[in-house]
Amino acid sequence: MLVLFETAAGYAIFKVLDEKKLQEVDSLWKQFETPEKANKIVKLKHFEKFQDTTEALAAATALVEGKIGKSLKKVLKKVVAKEAHEQLAISDAKLGGVIKDKLNLSCVHNTAIAELMRGIRNQMESLITGLPPREISAMSLGLAHSLSRYKLKFSPDKVDTMIVQAISLLDDLDKELNNYIMRCREWYGWHFPEIGKIITDNLAYCKSVKKIGVRTNVATTDLSDILPEEVEGEVKTAAEISMGTEVSEEDIGNILHLCDQVIEISEYRAQLYDYLKNRMMAIAPNLTVMVGELVGARLIAHAGSLLNLAKHPASTVQILGAEKALFRALKTKRDTPKYGLIYHASLVGQTTPKNKGKISRMLAAKAALAIRYDALGEDTNTELGVESRAKLEVRLRHLEEKGIRRISGTGKAMAKTEKYQHKSEVKTYDPSGDSTLPSVSKKRKLEEAEEPTEVKVKKMKKERIPEAVEEEEEAAEEPPKKKKKKHEPAEEEEPAAVEEPSEKKKKKKKKAKEEEDE
């Protein structure tokens, strides 16, 4: 049996002298306690040394990916192919399958082989002759550095630490510039206060002050390369009637020095912004397309690195930067924030306040995918970011139009709009709230509801009695011919009396009174 053993210095092929020892897996480690015992178990047959670290790295990366490198293929054809009947012991089962397919060699991998490899590694210095220990350790260290750098896909253009530092410096420069410009305006305002309202741009203000110096020099100074003609005319007019105080040359010197500082910092800020823009396009191109350079850089800086940001879910990316508001909302049991740093993205900024929450949620979802593609993907194109942004813009347009599309031509006949019906609820005033008396019980309410019905029945009976008396009196006074009409069953008279309208009753009452008077 042959053993393929990989080292940082090269490939080693060992011949197993006593295969029976491999069956005793538990006691196999005892055979490698000393170099003498190890030499009785295995013997070095061939050693293929790597020429340099580049070749070692290529071989190591091939092994990691489960492929056969050029140097390994050469060794296997030279040594192992001559003894094709022998089995080849390997440490990686995946590599064994590849060797069997390409070179038609039988490979073995089990627990005994793993224990054998451990023993060989323990006594490697004595088994592999011609390699000093210092050289093996140096090769191992160099290969470890190269392999880890390869695994991390190390590239100077891919270092996101530069982005974190650049965006932090950009924010600091903005604060310092703001302070310097405010100080410059306030300081020079004592000498020439009118110029502050005329020139609103900070950089143009500092350049103008630097060129003017003392207020009396305005008339002879040409500001056409800094200011438009109209503004320049206003400055010269204001200088003639200025209310400012007189200052010494030393004061003006310090003010001009401050203006120099502002101009230099402004120029450096513009240069730093260009650097940040280029670096963002190199490291996170898709994220830059989605949210812009500044917002993308702030997200990376807030998370610590691009890889850390890629581990965050979309919901975290959405509210990244609003942690204080989030925990305050959770503590007070109110609505959580809808957006954090992503609020400053152009897509969120151009929406109406009503749709900002929806767009920020959708943008965070697409941005999370773009971040993972940038951090973990091998390609550096911006296809994903461009497609996602186009989809978001279509969705944004749909939300802004509220689903209404322009219809032209015959399409107008196809479109039918539903009739608008205004539904309004008329609420009546409830007077029950005005009463300060205690509420009435249900039993009492029921009793009060039943009493008026009884009173009504009694009233009806009382009304019927006088009507019957009047009819009897009329029947007594009238001749007998009229009595025949009145002599009808009592059952029919009562409903008729009830059904007669109030006007007839009044007429009968009037007739009865006239007859009584006669």
Coordinates of C-alpha atoms in Angstrom, one line a residue:
M1 CA 0.0 0.0 0.0
L2 CA 1.2 3.5 -0.9
V3 CA 0.4 6.6 1.1
L4 CA 0.0 10.1 -0.4
F5 CA 1.1 12.7 2.2
E6 CA 0.8 16.5 1.6
T7 CA 3.2 19.0 3.2
A8 CA 3.9 22.7 2.9
A9 CA 7.2 21.8 1.2
G10 CA 5.9 19.2 -1.3
Y11 CA 4.2 15.9 -1.9
A12 CA 5.6 12.7 -0.2
I13 CA 4.8 9.1 -1.3
F14 CA 5.4 6.5 1.5
K15 CA 5.4 2.7 1.2
V16 CA 3.6 0.8 4.0
L17 CA 6.0 -2.0 5.2
D18 CA 3.6 -3.8 7.6
E19 CA -0.1 -3.5 6.6
K20 CA -1.1 -5.8 9.4
K21 CA -0.4 -3.1 11.9
L22 CA -3.0 -0.9 10.3
Q23 CA -5.7 -3.3 11.5
E24 CA -4.9 -2.3 15.1
V25 CA -6.3 1.2 14.9
D26 CA -6.4 1.8 18.7
S27 CA -2.8 0.9 19.2
L28 CA -1.4 2.3 15.9
W29 CA -0.2 5.5 17.6
K30 CA 2.2 3.5 19.7
Q31 CA 4.1 2.5 16.5
F32 CA 4.9 6.2 15.9
E33 CA 6.2 7.1 19.4
T34 CA 9.8 7.1 18.2
P35 CA 11.5 7.6 14.8
E36 CA 12.9 4.1 14.9
K37 CA 9.4 2.5 15.3
A38 CA 8.0 4.8 12.6
N39 CA 10.6 3.7 10.1
K40 CA 9.5 0.1 10.6
I41 CA 5.9 0.9 9.6
V42 CA 6.4 3.3 6.6
K43 CA 9.3 4.2 4.3
L44 CA 9.7 7.2 2.0
K45 CA 9.6 6.3 -1.6
H46 CA 9.5 9.7 -3.4
F47 CA 9.3 13.3 -2.4
E48 CA 8.3 16.1 -4.9
K49 CA 9.4 19.5 -3.6
F50 CA 7.7 22.7 -4.5
Q51 CA 9.8 25.2 -6.4
D52 CA 8.4 28.3 -4.7
T53 CA 5.4 29.6 -2.6
T54 CA 3.3 30.3 -5.7
E55 CA 3.5 26.6 -6.7
A56 CA 2.7 25.6 -3.1
L57 CA -0.3 27.9 -3.0
A58 CA -1.6 26.6 -6.4
A59 CA -1.3 23.0 -5.1
A60 CA -2.9 23.8 -1.7
T61 CA -5.9 25.7 -3.3
A62 CA -6.4 22.7 -5.7
L63 CA -6.5 20.4 -2.7
V64 CA -8.9 22.6 -0.9
E65 CA -11.3 22.7 -3.9
G66 CA -11.0 18.9 -4.4
K67 CA -9.0 19.1 -7.6
I68 CA -5.8 17.6 -8.9
G69 CA -3.0 20.1 -9.4
K70 CA -0.3 19.8 -12.0
S71 CA 2.4 18.8 -9.6
L72 CA 0.2 16.2 -7.9
K73 CA -0.7 14.7 -11.3
K74 CA 2.9 14.6 -12.3
V75 CA 3.9 12.7 -9.1
L76 CA 1.0 10.2 -9.4
K77 CA 1.9 9.4 -13.0
K78 CA 5.6 9.0 -12.3
V79 CA 5.5 6.9 -9.1
V80 CA 2.0 5.4 -8.4
A81 CA 1.2 4.5 -12.0
K82 CA 4.2 2.1 -12.1
E83 CA 2.6 0.2 -9.2
A84 CA -1.0 0.4 -10.3
H85 CA -1.9 -2.9 -8.4
E86 CA -1.1 -1.1 -5.1
Q87 CA -3.8 0.8 -3.3
L88 CA -3.2 4.5 -2.6
A89 CA -4.1 5.8 0.9
I90 CA -5.3 9.4 1.0
S91 CA -6.6 11.8 3.6
D92 CA -9.4 13.3 1.6
A93 CA -12.2 11.1 0.2
K94 CA -13.3 13.7 -2.3
L95 CA -9.8 13.9 -3.8
G96 CA -9.7 10.1 -3.9
G97 CA -12.8 10.0 -6.1
V98 CA -11.2 12.5 -8.5
I99 CA -8.0 10.5 -8.7
K100 CA -9.9 7.3 -9.4
D101 CA -11.9 8.9 -12.2
K102 CA -9.0 10.6 -14.0
L103 CA -6.0 8.2 -13.3
N104 CA -7.9 4.9 -12.7
L105 CA -6.2 4.3 -9.4
S106 CA -7.8 2.6 -6.4
C107 CA -7.8 4.9 -3.4
V108 CA -8.5 4.0 0.3
H109 CA -9.8 6.3 3.1
N110 CA -10.9 5.1 6.5
T111 CA -10.2 5.6 10.2
A112 CA -7.0 3.5 10.1
I113 CA -5.6 5.7 7.3
A114 CA -6.5 8.9 9.3
E115 CA -4.6 7.5 12.3
L116 CA -1.7 6.6 10.0
M117 CA -1.6 10.1 8.6
R118 CA -1.6 11.5 12.1
G119 CA 1.4 9.3 13.0
I120 CA 3.4 10.3 9.9
R121 CA 2.7 14.0 10.6
N122 CA 4.0 13.5 14.1
Q123 CA 7.3 12.0 12.9
M124 CA 7.6 14.0 9.6
E125 CA 11.0 15.4 10.3
S126 CA 12.6 12.0 10.7
L127 CA 10.7 10.3 7.9
I128 CA 11.3 12.9 5.2
T129 CA 15.1 13.2 4.9
G130 CA 16.9 16.2 3.3
L131 CA 14.5 18.8 4.8
P132 CA 15.7 20.8 7.8
P133 CA 13.0 21.7 10.4
R134 CA 13.6 25.5 9.9
E135 CA 12.9 25.2 6.2
I136 CA 9.6 23.2 6.8
S137 CA 8.4 25.8 9.4
A138 CA 9.2 28.7 7.1
M139 CA 7.4 27.1 4.2
S140 CA 4.4 26.3 6.4
L141 CA 4.2 29.9 7.6
G142 CA 4.5 31.3 4.1
L143 CA 1.9 28.9 2.7
A144 CA -0.5 29.7 5.6
H145 CA -0.3 33.4 4.9
S146 CA -0.8 32.9 1.2
L147 CA -3.7 30.5 1.6
S148 CA -5.5 32.7 4.1
R149 CA -5.1 35.7 1.8
Y150 CA -6.4 33.7 -1.1
K151 CA -9.4 32.5 0.9
L152 CA -10.3 36.1 1.9
K153 CA -9.8 37.1 -1.8
F154 CA -7.4 39.8 -0.5
S155 CA -7.0 42.8 -2.8
P156 CA -5.9 46.3 -2.0
D157 CA -9.0 47.6 -3.8
K158 CA -11.3 45.5 -1.7
V159 CA -10.3 46.9 1.7
D160 CA -13.4 48.4 3.2
T161 CA -11.5 49.9 6.1
M162 CA -10.5 52.8 3.9
I163 CA -14.2 53.5 3.3
V164 CA -14.9 53.6 7.0
Q165 CA -12.1 56.0 7.6
A166 CA -12.9 58.2 4.6
I167 CA -16.6 58.7 5.4
S168 CA -15.7 59.5 9.1
L169 CA -13.1 62.0 7.9
L170 CA -15.6 63.5 5.4
D171 CA -18.2 64.1 8.2
D172 CA -15.5 65.6 10.5
L173 CA -14.4 67.9 7.6
D174 CA -18.0 69.1 7.1
K175 CA -18.3 70.0 10.8
E176 CA -14.9 71.8 10.9
L177 CA -15.7 73.7 7.6
N178 CA -19.0 74.8 9.0
N179 CA -17.3 76.1 12.2
Y180 CA -14.5 77.9 10.3
I181 CA -16.9 79.5 7.8
M182 CA -19.2 80.8 10.6
R183 CA -16.2 82.2 12.4
C184 CA -14.9 83.9 9.2
R185 CA -18.3 85.4 8.4
E186 CA -18.7 86.7 12.0
W187 CA -15.1 88.0 12.2
Y188 CA -15.1 89.9 8.8
G189 CA -18.7 91.0 9.4
W190 CA -17.5 93.6 11.9
H191 CA -15.5 95.2 9.1
F192 CA -17.9 94.7 6.2
P193 CA -21.3 93.3 7.4
E194 CA -23.2 93.9 4.1
I195 CA -21.2 91.4 2.1
G196 CA -22.5 88.5 4.2
K197 CA -26.0 88.9 2.9
I198 CA -25.0 89.5 -0.7
I199 CA -22.7 86.5 -1.1
T200 CA -24.5 83.4 0.1
D201 CA -22.0 80.7 -1.1
N202 CA -19.4 80.0 1.6
L203 CA -16.5 79.2 -0.7
A204 CA -17.1 82.2 -2.9
Y205 CA -17.4 84.4 0.3
C206 CA -14.0 83.3 1.5
K207 CA -12.4 83.7 -1.9
S208 CA -13.9 87.2 -2.2
V209 CA -12.7 88.2 1.3
K210 CA -9.2 86.9 0.5
K211 CA -9.1 89.0 -2.7
I212 CA -10.6 92.1 -1.2
G213 CA -8.8 92.4 2.1
V214 CA -9.7 95.9 3.4
R215 CA -13.1 97.2 2.5
T216 CA -11.7 100.2 0.7
N217 CA -10.0 98.0 -1.9
V218 CA -13.4 96.8 -3.3
A219 CA -13.6 99.6 -5.9
T220 CA -10.2 98.6 -7.4
T221 CA -10.6 94.8 -7.1
D222 CA -11.8 92.7 -10.0
L223 CA -14.2 89.9 -8.7
S224 CA -15.5 88.8 -12.1
D225 CA -13.7 85.4 -11.9
I226 CA -15.4 84.6 -8.5
L227 CA -18.8 86.4 -8.7
P228 CA -21.4 87.2 -11.4
E229 CA -21.5 90.8 -12.6
E230 CA -24.7 91.7 -10.8
V231 CA -23.4 90.4 -7.4
E232 CA -20.1 92.1 -8.0
G233 CA -21.9 95.5 -8.6
E234 CA -23.9 95.0 -5.4
V235 CA -20.8 94.4 -3.4
K236 CA -19.1 97.5 -4.7
T237 CA -22.2 99.6 -4.0
A238 CA -22.5 98.2 -0.5
A239 CA -18.8 98.9 0.2
E240 CA -19.3 102.6 -0.4
I241 CA -22.1 102.9 2.2
S242 CA -20.9 100.2 4.6
M243 CA -21.6 100.6 8.4
G244 CA -18.6 98.4 9.4
T245 CA -15.9 99.4 11.8
E246 CA -12.3 100.0 10.9
V247 CA -9.8 97.2 11.5
S248 CA -6.0 97.0 11.5
E249 CA -3.8 95.2 9.0
E250 CA -2.9 92.6 11.6
D251 CA -6.6 91.8 12.0
I252 CA -7.1 91.5 8.3
G253 CA -4.0 89.2 8.0
N254 CA -5.5 86.8 10.5
I255 CA -8.9 86.8 8.7
L256 CA -7.2 86.1 5.4
H257 CA -5.3 83.2 6.9
L258 CA -8.5 81.7 8.1
C259 CA -10.0 82.1 4.6
D260 CA -6.9 80.3 3.2
Q261 CA -7.7 77.4 5.6
V262 CA -11.3 77.2 4.5
I263 CA -10.4 77.2 0.8
E264 CA -7.8 74.4 1.4
I265 CA -10.1 72.3 3.4
S266 CA -12.9 72.7 0.8
E267 CA -10.5 71.6 -2.0
Y268 CA -9.4 68.6 0.1
R269 CA -13.0 67.7 0.9
A270 CA -13.8 67.6 -2.9
Q271 CA -10.8 65.4 -3.5
L272 CA -11.7 63.1 -0.6
Y273 CA -15.3 62.8 -2.0
D274 CA -14.0 61.7 -5.4
Y275 CA -11.7 59.2 -3.7
L276 CA -14.6 57.8 -1.7
K277 CA -16.8 57.6 -4.8
N278 CA -14.1 55.6 -6.7
R279 CA -13.5 53.3 -3.7
M280 CA -17.2 52.6 -3.2
M281 CA -17.6 51.7 -6.9
A282 CA -14.7 49.3 -6.5
I283 CA -15.8 47.6 -3.3
A284 CA -19.6 47.8 -3.3
P285 CA -20.8 48.8 -6.9
N286 CA -24.3 47.4 -6.6
L287 CA -24.9 49.1 -3.2
T288 CA -23.6 52.4 -4.6
V289 CA -26.1 52.2 -7.5
M290 CA -28.9 51.5 -5.1
V291 CA -28.4 54.1 -2.4
G292 CA -25.5 56.3 -3.5
E293 CA -21.9 56.6 -2.3
L294 CA -22.5 58.6 0.9
V295 CA -25.4 56.5 2.2
G296 CA -23.6 53.2 1.3
A297 CA -20.4 54.3 3.0
R298 CA -22.3 55.3 6.1
L299 CA -24.0 51.9 6.2
I300 CA -20.7 50.1 5.9
A301 CA -19.1 52.3 8.6
H302 CA -22.1 51.8 10.9
A303 CA -21.9 48.0 10.6
G304 CA -18.1 48.0 10.9
S305 CA -17.3 46.3 7.6
L306 CA -19.0 45.2 4.3
L307 CA -19.0 41.5 5.5
N308 CA -20.7 42.5 8.8
L309 CA -23.3 44.5 6.8
A310 CA -23.9 41.5 4.6
K311 CA -24.9 39.4 7.6
H312 CA -27.6 41.8 8.6
P313 CA -31.2 41.1 7.4
A314 CA -33.1 43.7 5.3
S315 CA -35.2 44.8 8.3
T316 CA -32.0 45.8 10.2
V317 CA -30.5 47.5 7.2
Q318 CA -33.8 49.6 7.0
I319 CA -33.5 51.0 10.5
L320 CA -29.7 51.0 10.8
G321 CA -28.8 54.3 12.3
A322 CA -32.1 54.8 14.2
E323 CA -31.3 52.5 17.1
K324 CA -32.0 55.2 19.7
A325 CA -35.5 55.8 18.3
L326 CA -36.1 52.0 18.0
F327 CA -35.4 51.2 21.6
R328 CA -37.3 54.3 22.8
A329 CA -40.3 53.2 20.8
L330 CA -40.1 49.6 22.2
K331 CA -39.8 51.0 25.7
T332 CA -42.8 53.3 25.4
K333 CA -44.8 50.8 23.3
R334 CA -45.2 53.1 20.4
D335 CA -44.6 52.7 16.6
T336 CA -41.1 51.8 15.7
P337 CA -39.1 53.9 13.2
K338 CA -39.5 53.1 9.5
Y339 CA -36.1 54.2 8.3
G340 CA -32.6 55.1 9.5
L341 CA -29.6 56.1 7.4
I342 CA -31.4 54.8 4.3
Y343 CA -33.8 57.8 4.6
H344 CA -31.1 60.0 2.8
A345 CA -31.1 57.8 -0.3
S346 CA -32.4 59.5 -3.4
L347 CA -35.2 57.0 -4.0
V348 CA -36.7 57.7 -0.5
G349 CA -36.2 61.4 -0.8
Q350 CA -38.1 61.8 -4.0
T351 CA -41.3 60.1 -2.7
T352 CA -44.2 61.6 -0.9
P353 CA -44.3 61.4 2.9
K354 CA -47.1 58.8 2.7
N355 CA -45.0 56.3 0.7
K356 CA -41.6 56.9 2.3
G357 CA -42.1 53.9 4.6
K358 CA -43.0 51.5 1.8
I359 CA -40.2 52.6 -0.4
S360 CA -37.6 52.4 2.4
R361 CA -38.7 48.9 3.2
M362 CA -38.5 47.8 -0.5
L363 CA -35.2 49.6 -0.9
A364 CA -33.7 47.9 2.2
A365 CA -34.8 44.5 0.8
K366 CA -33.1 45.1 -2.5
A367 CA -30.0 46.8 -0.9
A368 CA -29.5 43.7 1.4
L369 CA -29.3 41.5 -1.7
A370 CA -26.9 44.0 -3.4
I371 CA -24.7 44.0 -0.3
R372 CA -24.4 40.2 -0.1
Y373 CA -23.6 40.1 -3.8
D374 CA -20.9 42.7 -3.4
A375 CA -19.4 41.1 -0.3
L376 CA -19.6 37.4 -1.2
G377 CA -19.9 37.4 -5.0
E378 CA -16.9 37.0 -7.4
D379 CA -18.2 39.3 -10.1
T380 CA -17.8 43.1 -9.8
N381 CA -20.5 44.2 -12.3
T382 CA -23.5 46.4 -11.5
E383 CA -26.2 44.4 -13.3
L384 CA -28.0 43.4 -10.1
G385 CA -28.0 47.0 -8.7
V386 CA -29.2 48.5 -12.0
E387 CA -32.1 45.9 -12.4
S388 CA -33.2 46.3 -8.7
R389 CA -33.2 50.1 -9.0
A390 CA -35.2 50.0 -12.2
K391 CA -37.8 47.8 -10.5
L392 CA -38.0 50.1 -7.5
E393 CA -38.5 53.1 -9.8
V394 CA -41.4 51.4 -11.6
R395 CA -42.9 50.5 -8.2
L396 CA -42.5 54.1 -7.0
R397 CA -44.1 55.4 -10.1
H398 CA -47.0 53.0 -9.6
L399 CA -47.4 54.1 -6.0
E400 CA -47.3 57.8 -6.9
E401 CA -49.9 57.4 -9.6
K402 CA -52.0 55.1 -7.4
G403 CA -52.5 52.6 -10.1
I404 CA -54.0 55.1 -12.6
R405 CA -52.6 54.9 -16.1
R406 CA -53.0 57.2 -19.0
I407 CA -55.6 56.0 -21.5
S408 CA -55.6 57.2 -25.0
G409 CA -57.6 56.4 -28.2
T410 CA -60.1 53.5 -28.1
G411 CA -58.8 52.6 -24.6
K412 CA -61.0 55.3 -23.1
A413 CA -64.1 53.4 -24.2
M414 CA -62.8 50.3 -22.5
A415 CA -62.2 52.0 -19.2
K416 CA -65.2 52.3 -17.0
T417 CA -65.2 54.2 -13.7
E418 CA -67.6 53.3 -10.9
K419 CA -70.2 55.9 -9.8
Y420 CA -69.0 57.8 -6.8
Q421 CA -71.4 57.5 -3.8
H422 CA -70.8 59.7 -0.8
K423 CA -71.6 57.9 2.4
S424 CA -71.9 60.0 5.5
E425 CA -73.0 59.1 8.9
V426 CA -75.4 61.5 10.7
K427 CA -74.8 61.3 14.4
T428 CA -77.5 62.5 16.7
Y429 CA -76.9 64.2 20.1
D430 CA -77.2 61.8 23.0
P431 CA -78.8 63.6 25.9
S432 CA -78.2 60.8 28.3
G433 CA -74.8 62.1 29.1
D434 CA -76.2 65.4 30.4
S435 CA -78.1 63.8 33.4
T436 CA -76.3 63.7 36.7
L437 CA -78.9 61.4 38.2
P438 CA -78.0 57.8 38.8
S439 CA -78.9 55.4 35.9
V440 CA -82.3 53.7 36.1
S441 CA -82.4 50.0 36.5
K442 CA -83.7 47.7 33.7
K443 CA -86.7 46.6 35.7
R444 CA -87.8 50.1 36.3
K445 CA -87.4 51.0 32.6
L446 CA -89.6 48.0 31.7
E447 CA -92.3 49.1 34.1
E448 CA -92.2 52.6 32.8
A449 CA -92.5 51.3 29.3
E450 CA -95.6 49.2 30.2
E451 CA -97.5 52.0 32.0
P452 CA -98.2 54.3 29.0
T453 CA -99.8 51.4 27.1
E454 CA -102.3 50.9 29.9
V455 CA -103.1 54.6 30.1
K456 CA -103.7 54.6 26.3
V457 CA -106.2 51.7 26.6
K458 CA -108.0 53.6 29.4
K459 CA -108.2 56.7 27.3
M460 CA -109.6 54.8 24.4
K461 CA -112.4 53.4 26.6
K462 CA -113.2 56.8 28.0
E463 CA -113.5 58.2 24.5
R464 CA -115.8 55.4 23.4
I465 CA -118.2 56.0 26.3
P466 CA -119.1 59.6 25.5
E467 CA -119.5 58.7 21.9
A468 CA -122.0 56.0 22.8
V469 CA -124.0 58.4 25.0
E470 CA -124.1 61.0 22.2
E471 CA -125.4 58.4 19.8
E472 CA -128.2 57.3 22.2
E473 CA -129.3 61.0 22.6
E474 CA -129.4 61.5 18.9
A475 CA -131.4 58.3 18.4
A476 CA -134.0 59.5 21.1
E477 CA -134.6 62.9 19.5
E478 CA -134.6 62.0 15.8
P479 CA -137.7 60.4 14.1
P480 CA -138.1 56.7 13.8
K481 CA -137.0 56.6 10.1
K482 CA -133.5 57.6 11.2
K483 CA -133.5 55.0 13.9
K484 CA -133.6 52.2 11.3
K485 CA -130.3 53.3 9.9
K486 CA -128.9 53.5 13.4
H487 CA -130.2 50.2 14.6
E488 CA -127.2 48.1 13.6
P489 CA -125.3 45.6 15.6
A490 CA -123.1 47.0 18.3
E491 CA -120.1 45.1 17.0
E492 CA -120.1 47.1 13.9
E493 CA -120.6 50.5 15.6
E494 CA -117.6 50.2 17.8
P495 CA -115.0 49.8 15.1
A496 CA -116.7 52.6 13.1
A497 CA -116.5 54.9 16.0
V498 CA -112.8 54.1 16.4
E499 CA -112.1 54.5 12.7
E500 CA -113.9 57.9 12.3
P501 CA -111.5 60.7 11.8
S502 CA -111.2 63.6 14.2
E503 CA -113.1 66.1 11.9
K504 CA -116.3 64.0 12.0
K505 CA -116.2 63.8 15.8
K506 CA -115.9 67.5 16.0
K507 CA -119.0 67.9 13.7
K508 CA -121.0 65.5 15.8
K509 CA -120.1 67.4 19.0
K510 CA -121.2 70.7 17.4
K511 CA -124.6 69.2 16.3
A512 CA -125.1 67.8 19.8
K513 CA -124.5 71.2 21.4
E514 CA -127.0 72.9 18.9
E515 CA -129.7 70.4 19.7
E516 CA -129.2 70.9 23.4
D517 CA -129.5 74.7 23.0
E518 CA -132.8 74.4 21.0

